[in-house]
PDB file of C-alpha atoms in Angstrom:
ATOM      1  CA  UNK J   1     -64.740 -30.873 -65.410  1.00  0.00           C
ATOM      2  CA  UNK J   2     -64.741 -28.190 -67.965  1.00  0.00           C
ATOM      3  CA  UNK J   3     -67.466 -25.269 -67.224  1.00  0.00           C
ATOM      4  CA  UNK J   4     -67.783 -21.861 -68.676  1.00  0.00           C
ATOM      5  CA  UNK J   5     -64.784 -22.578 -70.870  1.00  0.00           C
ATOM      6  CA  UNK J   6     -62.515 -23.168 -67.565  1.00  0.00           C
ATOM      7  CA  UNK J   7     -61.143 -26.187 -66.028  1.00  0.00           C
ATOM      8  CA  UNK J   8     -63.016 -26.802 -62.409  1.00  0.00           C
ATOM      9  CA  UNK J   9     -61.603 -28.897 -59.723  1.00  0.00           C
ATOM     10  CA  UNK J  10     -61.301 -29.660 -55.722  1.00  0.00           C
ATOM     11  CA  UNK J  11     -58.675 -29.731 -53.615  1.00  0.00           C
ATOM     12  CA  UNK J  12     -59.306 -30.702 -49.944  1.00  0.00           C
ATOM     13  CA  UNK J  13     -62.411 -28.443 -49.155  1.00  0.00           C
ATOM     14  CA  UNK J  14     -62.165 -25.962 -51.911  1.00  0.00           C
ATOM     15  CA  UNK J  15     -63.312 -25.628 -55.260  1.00  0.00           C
ATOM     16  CA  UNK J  16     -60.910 -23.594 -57.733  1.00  0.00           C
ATOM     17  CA  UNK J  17     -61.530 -22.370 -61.649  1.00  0.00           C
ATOM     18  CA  UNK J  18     -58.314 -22.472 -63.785  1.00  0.00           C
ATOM     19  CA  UNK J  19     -58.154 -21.710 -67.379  1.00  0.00           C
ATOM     20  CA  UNK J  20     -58.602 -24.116 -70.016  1.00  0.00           C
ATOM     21  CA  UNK J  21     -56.437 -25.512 -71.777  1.00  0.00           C
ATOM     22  CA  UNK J  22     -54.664 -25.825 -68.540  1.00  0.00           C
ATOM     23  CA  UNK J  23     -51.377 -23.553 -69.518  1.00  0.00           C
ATOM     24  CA  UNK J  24     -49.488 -23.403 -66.328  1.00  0.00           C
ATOM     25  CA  UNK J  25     -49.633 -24.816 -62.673  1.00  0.00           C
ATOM     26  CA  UNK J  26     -49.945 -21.348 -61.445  1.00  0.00           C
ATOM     27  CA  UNK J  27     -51.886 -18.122 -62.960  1.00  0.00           C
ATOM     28  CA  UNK J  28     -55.508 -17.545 -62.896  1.00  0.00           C
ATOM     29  CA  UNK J  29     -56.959 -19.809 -60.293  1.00  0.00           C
ATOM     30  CA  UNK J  30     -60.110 -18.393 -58.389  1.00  0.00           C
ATOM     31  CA  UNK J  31     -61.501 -19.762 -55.981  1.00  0.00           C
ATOM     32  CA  UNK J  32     -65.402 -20.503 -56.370  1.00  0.00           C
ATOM     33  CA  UNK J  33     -66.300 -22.466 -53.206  1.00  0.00           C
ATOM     34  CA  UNK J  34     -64.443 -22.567 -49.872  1.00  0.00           C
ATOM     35  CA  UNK J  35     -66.057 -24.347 -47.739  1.00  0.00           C
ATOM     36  CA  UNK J  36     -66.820 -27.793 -48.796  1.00  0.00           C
ATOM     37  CA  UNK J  37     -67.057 -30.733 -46.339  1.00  0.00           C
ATOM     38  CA  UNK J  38     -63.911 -32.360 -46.325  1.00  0.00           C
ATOM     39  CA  UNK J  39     -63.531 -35.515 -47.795  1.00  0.00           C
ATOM     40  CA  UNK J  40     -63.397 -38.912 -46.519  1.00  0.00           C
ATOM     41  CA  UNK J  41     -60.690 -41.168 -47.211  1.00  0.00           C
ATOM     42  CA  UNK J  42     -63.373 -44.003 -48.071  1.00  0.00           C
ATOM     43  CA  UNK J  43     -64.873 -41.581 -50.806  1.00  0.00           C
ATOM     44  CA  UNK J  44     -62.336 -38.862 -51.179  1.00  0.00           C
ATOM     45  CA  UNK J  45     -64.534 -37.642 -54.798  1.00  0.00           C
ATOM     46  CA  UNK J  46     -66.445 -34.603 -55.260  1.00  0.00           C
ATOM     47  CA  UNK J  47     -68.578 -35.574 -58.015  1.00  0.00           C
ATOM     48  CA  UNK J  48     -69.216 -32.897 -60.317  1.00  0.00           C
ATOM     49  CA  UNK J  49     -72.342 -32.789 -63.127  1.00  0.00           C
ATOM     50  CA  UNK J  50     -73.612 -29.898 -65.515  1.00  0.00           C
ATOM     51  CA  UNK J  51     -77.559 -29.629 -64.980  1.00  0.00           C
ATOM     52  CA  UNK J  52     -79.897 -29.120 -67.799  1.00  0.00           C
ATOM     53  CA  UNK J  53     -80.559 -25.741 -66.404  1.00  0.00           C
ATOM     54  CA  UNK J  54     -76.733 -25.313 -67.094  1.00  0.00           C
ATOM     55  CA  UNK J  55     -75.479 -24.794 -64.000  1.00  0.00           C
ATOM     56  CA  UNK J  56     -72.570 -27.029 -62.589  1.00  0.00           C
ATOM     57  CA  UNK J  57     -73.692 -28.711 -59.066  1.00  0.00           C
ATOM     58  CA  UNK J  58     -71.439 -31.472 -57.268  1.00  0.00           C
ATOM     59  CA  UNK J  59     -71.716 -33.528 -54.107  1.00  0.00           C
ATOM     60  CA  UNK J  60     -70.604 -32.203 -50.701  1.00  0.00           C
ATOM     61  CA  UNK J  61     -71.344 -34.673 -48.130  1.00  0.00           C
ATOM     62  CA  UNK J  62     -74.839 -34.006 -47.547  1.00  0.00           C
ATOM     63  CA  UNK J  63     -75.509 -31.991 -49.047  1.00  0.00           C
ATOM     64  CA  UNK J  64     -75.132 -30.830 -53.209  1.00  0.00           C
ATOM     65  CA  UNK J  65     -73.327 -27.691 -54.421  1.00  0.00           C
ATOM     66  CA  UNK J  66     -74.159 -25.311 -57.097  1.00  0.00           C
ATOM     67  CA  UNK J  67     -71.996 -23.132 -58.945  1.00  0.00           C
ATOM     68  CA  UNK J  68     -72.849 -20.403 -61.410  1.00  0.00           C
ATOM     69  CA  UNK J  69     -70.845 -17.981 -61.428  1.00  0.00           C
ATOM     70  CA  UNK J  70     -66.952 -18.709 -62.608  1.00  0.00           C
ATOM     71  CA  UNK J  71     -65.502 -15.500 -61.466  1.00  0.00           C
ATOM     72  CA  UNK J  72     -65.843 -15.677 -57.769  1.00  0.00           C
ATOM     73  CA  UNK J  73     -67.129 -17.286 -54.683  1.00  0.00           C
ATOM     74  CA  UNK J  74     -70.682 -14.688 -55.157  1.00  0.00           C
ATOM     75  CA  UNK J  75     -73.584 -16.914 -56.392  1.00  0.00           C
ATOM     76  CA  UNK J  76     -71.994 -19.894 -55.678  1.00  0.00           C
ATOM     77  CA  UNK J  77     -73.262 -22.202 -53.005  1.00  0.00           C
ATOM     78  CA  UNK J  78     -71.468 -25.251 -50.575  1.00  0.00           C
ATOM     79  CA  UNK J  79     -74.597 -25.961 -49.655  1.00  0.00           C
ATOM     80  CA  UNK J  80     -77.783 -25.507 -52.429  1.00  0.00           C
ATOM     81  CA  UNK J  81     -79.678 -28.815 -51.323  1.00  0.00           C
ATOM     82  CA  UNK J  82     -79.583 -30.153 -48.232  1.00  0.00           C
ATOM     83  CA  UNK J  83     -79.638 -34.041 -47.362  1.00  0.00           C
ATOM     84  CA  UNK J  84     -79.759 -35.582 -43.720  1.00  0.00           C
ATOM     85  CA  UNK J  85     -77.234 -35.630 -41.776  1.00  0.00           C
ATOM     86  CA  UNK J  86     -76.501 -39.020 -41.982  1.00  0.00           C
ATOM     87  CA  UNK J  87     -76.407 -38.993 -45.548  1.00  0.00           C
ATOM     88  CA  UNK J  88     -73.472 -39.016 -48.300  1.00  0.00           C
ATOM     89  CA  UNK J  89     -73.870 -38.000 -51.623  1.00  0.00           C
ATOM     90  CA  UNK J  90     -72.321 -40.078 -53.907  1.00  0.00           C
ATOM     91  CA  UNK J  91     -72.966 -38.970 -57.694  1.00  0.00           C
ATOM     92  CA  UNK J  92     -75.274 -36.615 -59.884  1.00  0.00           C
ATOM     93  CA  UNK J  93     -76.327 -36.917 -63.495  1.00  0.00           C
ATOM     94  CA  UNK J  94     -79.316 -35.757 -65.112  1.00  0.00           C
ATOM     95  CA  UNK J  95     -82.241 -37.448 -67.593  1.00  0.00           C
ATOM     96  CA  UNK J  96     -82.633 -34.035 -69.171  1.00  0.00           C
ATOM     97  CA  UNK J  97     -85.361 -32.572 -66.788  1.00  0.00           C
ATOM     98  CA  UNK J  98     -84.122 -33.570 -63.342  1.00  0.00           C
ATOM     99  CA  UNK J  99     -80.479 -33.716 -61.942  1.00  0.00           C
ATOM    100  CA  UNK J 100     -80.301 -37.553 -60.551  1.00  0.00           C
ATOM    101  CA  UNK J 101     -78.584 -37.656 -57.273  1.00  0.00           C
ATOM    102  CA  UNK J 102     -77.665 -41.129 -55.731  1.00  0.00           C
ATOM    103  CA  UNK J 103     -76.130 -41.385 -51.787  1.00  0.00           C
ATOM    104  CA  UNK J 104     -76.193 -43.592 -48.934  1.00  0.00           C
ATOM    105  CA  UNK J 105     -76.187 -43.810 -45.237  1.00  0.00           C
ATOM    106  CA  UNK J 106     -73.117 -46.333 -45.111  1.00  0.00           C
ATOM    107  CA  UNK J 107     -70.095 -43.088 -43.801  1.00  0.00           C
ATOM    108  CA  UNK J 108     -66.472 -44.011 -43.346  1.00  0.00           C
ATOM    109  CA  UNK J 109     -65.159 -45.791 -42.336  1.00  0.00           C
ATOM    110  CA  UNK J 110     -66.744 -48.214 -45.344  1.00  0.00           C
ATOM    111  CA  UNK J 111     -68.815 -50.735 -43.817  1.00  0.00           C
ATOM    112  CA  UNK J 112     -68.937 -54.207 -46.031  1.00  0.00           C
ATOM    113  CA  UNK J 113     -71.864 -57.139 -45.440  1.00  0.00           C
ATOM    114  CA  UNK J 114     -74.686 -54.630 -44.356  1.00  0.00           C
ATOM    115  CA  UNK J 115     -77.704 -53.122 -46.108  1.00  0.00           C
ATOM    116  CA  UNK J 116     -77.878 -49.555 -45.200  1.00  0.00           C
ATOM    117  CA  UNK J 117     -80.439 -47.282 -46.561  1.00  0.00           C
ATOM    118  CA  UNK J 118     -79.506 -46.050 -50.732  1.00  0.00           C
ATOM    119  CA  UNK J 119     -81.467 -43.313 -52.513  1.00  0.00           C
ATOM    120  CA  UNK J 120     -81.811 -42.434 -56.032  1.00  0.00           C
ATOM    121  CA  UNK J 121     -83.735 -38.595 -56.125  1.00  0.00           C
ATOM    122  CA  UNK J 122     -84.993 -37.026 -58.786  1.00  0.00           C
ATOM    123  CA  UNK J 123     -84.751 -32.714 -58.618  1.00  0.00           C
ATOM    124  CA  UNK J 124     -86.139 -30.584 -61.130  1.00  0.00           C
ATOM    125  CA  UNK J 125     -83.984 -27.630 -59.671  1.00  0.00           C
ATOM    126  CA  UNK J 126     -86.458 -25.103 -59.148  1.00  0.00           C
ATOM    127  CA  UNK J 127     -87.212 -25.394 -55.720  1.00  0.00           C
ATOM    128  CA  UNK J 128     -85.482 -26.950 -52.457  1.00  0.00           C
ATOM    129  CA  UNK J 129     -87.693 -29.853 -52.458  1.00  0.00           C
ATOM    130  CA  UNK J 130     -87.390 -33.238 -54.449  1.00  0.00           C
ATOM    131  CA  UNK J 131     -89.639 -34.366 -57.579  1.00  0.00           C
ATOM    132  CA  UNK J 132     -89.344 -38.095 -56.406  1.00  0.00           C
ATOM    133  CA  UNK J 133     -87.028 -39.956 -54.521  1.00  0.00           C
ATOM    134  CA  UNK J 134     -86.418 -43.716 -53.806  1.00  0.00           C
ATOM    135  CA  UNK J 135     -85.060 -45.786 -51.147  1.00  0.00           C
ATOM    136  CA  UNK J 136     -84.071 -49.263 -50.588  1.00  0.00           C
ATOM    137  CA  UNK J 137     -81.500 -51.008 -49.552  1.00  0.00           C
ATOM    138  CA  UNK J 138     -78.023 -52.198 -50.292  1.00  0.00           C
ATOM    139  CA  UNK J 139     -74.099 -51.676 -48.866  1.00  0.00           C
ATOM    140  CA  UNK J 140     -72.953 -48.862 -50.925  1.00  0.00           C
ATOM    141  CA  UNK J 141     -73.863 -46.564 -53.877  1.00  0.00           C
ATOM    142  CA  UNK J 142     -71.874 -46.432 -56.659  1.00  0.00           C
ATOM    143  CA  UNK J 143     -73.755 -43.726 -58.970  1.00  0.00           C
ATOM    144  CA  UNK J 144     -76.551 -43.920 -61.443  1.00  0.00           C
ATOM    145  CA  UNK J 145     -76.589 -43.439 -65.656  1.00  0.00           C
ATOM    146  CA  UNK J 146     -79.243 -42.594 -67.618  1.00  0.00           C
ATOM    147  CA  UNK J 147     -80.212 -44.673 -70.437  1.00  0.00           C
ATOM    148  CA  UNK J 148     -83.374 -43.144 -72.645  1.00  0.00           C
ATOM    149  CA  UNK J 149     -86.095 -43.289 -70.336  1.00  0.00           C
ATOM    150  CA  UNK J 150     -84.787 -45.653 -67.350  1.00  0.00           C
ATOM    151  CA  UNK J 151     -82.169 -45.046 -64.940  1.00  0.00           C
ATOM    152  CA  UNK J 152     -79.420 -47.894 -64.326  1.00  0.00           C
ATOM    153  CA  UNK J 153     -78.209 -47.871 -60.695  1.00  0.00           C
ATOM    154  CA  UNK J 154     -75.249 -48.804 -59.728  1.00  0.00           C
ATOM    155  CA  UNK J 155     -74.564 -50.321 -55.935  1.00  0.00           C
ATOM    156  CA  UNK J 156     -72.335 -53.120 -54.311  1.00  0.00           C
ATOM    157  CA  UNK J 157     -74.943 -55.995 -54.062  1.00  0.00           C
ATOM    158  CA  UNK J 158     -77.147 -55.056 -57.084  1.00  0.00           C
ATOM    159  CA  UNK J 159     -77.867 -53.191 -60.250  1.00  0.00           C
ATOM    160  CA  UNK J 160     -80.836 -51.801 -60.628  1.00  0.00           C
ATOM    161  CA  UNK J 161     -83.246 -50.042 -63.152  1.00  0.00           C
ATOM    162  CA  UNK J 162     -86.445 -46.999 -62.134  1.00  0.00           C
ATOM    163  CA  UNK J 163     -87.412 -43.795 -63.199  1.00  0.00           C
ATOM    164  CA  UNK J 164     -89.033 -40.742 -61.958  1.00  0.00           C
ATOM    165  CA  UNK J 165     -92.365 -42.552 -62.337  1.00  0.00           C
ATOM    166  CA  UNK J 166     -91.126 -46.262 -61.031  1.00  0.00           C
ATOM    167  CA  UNK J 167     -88.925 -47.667 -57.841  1.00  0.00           C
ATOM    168  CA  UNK J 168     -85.898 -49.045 -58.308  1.00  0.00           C
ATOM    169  CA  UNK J 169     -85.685 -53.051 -59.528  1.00  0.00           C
ATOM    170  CA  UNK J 170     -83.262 -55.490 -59.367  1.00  0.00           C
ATOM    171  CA  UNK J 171     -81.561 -55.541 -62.754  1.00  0.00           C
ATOM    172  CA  UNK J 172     -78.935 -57.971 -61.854  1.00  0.00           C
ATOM    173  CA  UNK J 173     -77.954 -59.356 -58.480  1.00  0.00           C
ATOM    174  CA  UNK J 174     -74.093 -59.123 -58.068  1.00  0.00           C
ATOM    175  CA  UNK J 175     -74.022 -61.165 -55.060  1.00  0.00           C
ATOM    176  CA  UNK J 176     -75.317 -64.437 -52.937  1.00  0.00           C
ATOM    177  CA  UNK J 177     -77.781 -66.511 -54.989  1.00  0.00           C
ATOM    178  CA  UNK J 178     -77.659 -65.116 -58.439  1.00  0.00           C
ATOM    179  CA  UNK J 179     -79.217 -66.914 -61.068  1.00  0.00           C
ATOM    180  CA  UNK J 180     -77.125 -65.962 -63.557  1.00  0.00           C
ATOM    181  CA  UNK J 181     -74.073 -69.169 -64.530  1.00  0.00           C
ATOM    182  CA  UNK J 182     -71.077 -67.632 -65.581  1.00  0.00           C
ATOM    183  CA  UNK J 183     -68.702 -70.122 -67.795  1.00  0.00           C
ATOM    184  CA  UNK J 184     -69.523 -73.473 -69.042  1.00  0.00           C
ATOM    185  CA  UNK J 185     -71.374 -76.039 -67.132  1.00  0.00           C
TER     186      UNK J 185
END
């Protein structure tokens, strides 16, 4: 991602700044985080999202990061919100007054045909706890996109729709008995 007019990546359990444009492999990397929890081989991403309070945050296992400062590991945190420990993270995005982070309890190695438990929380970033969150169930979470006032979330079995002020829906069932005839009959 591109923050603070530098290009911001991960590698293994570090986070690094480079310039932007990128003009060489080597020259002018910093290191902003060092300690992130390594990464899975199921879910190997660390998701990374501008908030509408402009700082950049990204997932870290359970918990999500926040980074303000591009010059240096000071201000910068592995470790800003903290989820349980069974938890993983899985994507961040923002309806313009919260950040929107989605996770699950389903770890690596991936486990397919369960329901374990999803959440989509809402965080208005000015405190450690949450504005709203939501759980239900399905086998993995994908991520979640804002569209004008609803939130379309993305998992294995389902898609679903909420908000801050509504629980998540079934927007289309992706699996088993689904209504929906696909082709001609």
């Amino acid at each position: 991602i591109v923050y603070k007019g530098k290009t911001i990546f991960s590698s293994g359990s570090v986070i690094y700044a480079h310039d932007y444009p990128i003009s060489a492999v080597t020259g002018n990397i910093v290191t902003l985080v060092a300690s992130l929890t390594t990464p899975d081989s199921t879910y190997p991403v660390t998701a990374f999202h501008i908030g509408p309070d402009r700082n950049l945050y990204f997932t870290n296992g359970q918990y999500i990061g926040r980074i303000t400062s591009i010059s240096g590991v000071a201000g910068n945190a592995a470790q800003y919100l903290t989820f349980e420990s069974d938890v993983k993270t899985r994507n961040i995005s923002d309806d313009g007054v919260n950040l929107i982070i989605t996770g699950d309890t389903n770890v690596a190695p991936i486990q397919t045909g369960g329901n374990f438990r999803c959440f989509v929380a809402f965080w208005n970033m000015k405190s450690q706890d949450l504005t709203r969150i939501w759980e239900f169930t399905d086998e993995i979470m994908f991520g979640a996109v804002p569209v004008e006032d609803e939130v379309i979330v993305i998992c294995k079995n389902n898609i679903y729709t909420c908000s801050v002020d509504s629980r998540p829906k079934v927007l289309l069932p992706l699996k088993g008995n689904s209504n929906y005839s696909f082709g001609s009959s």
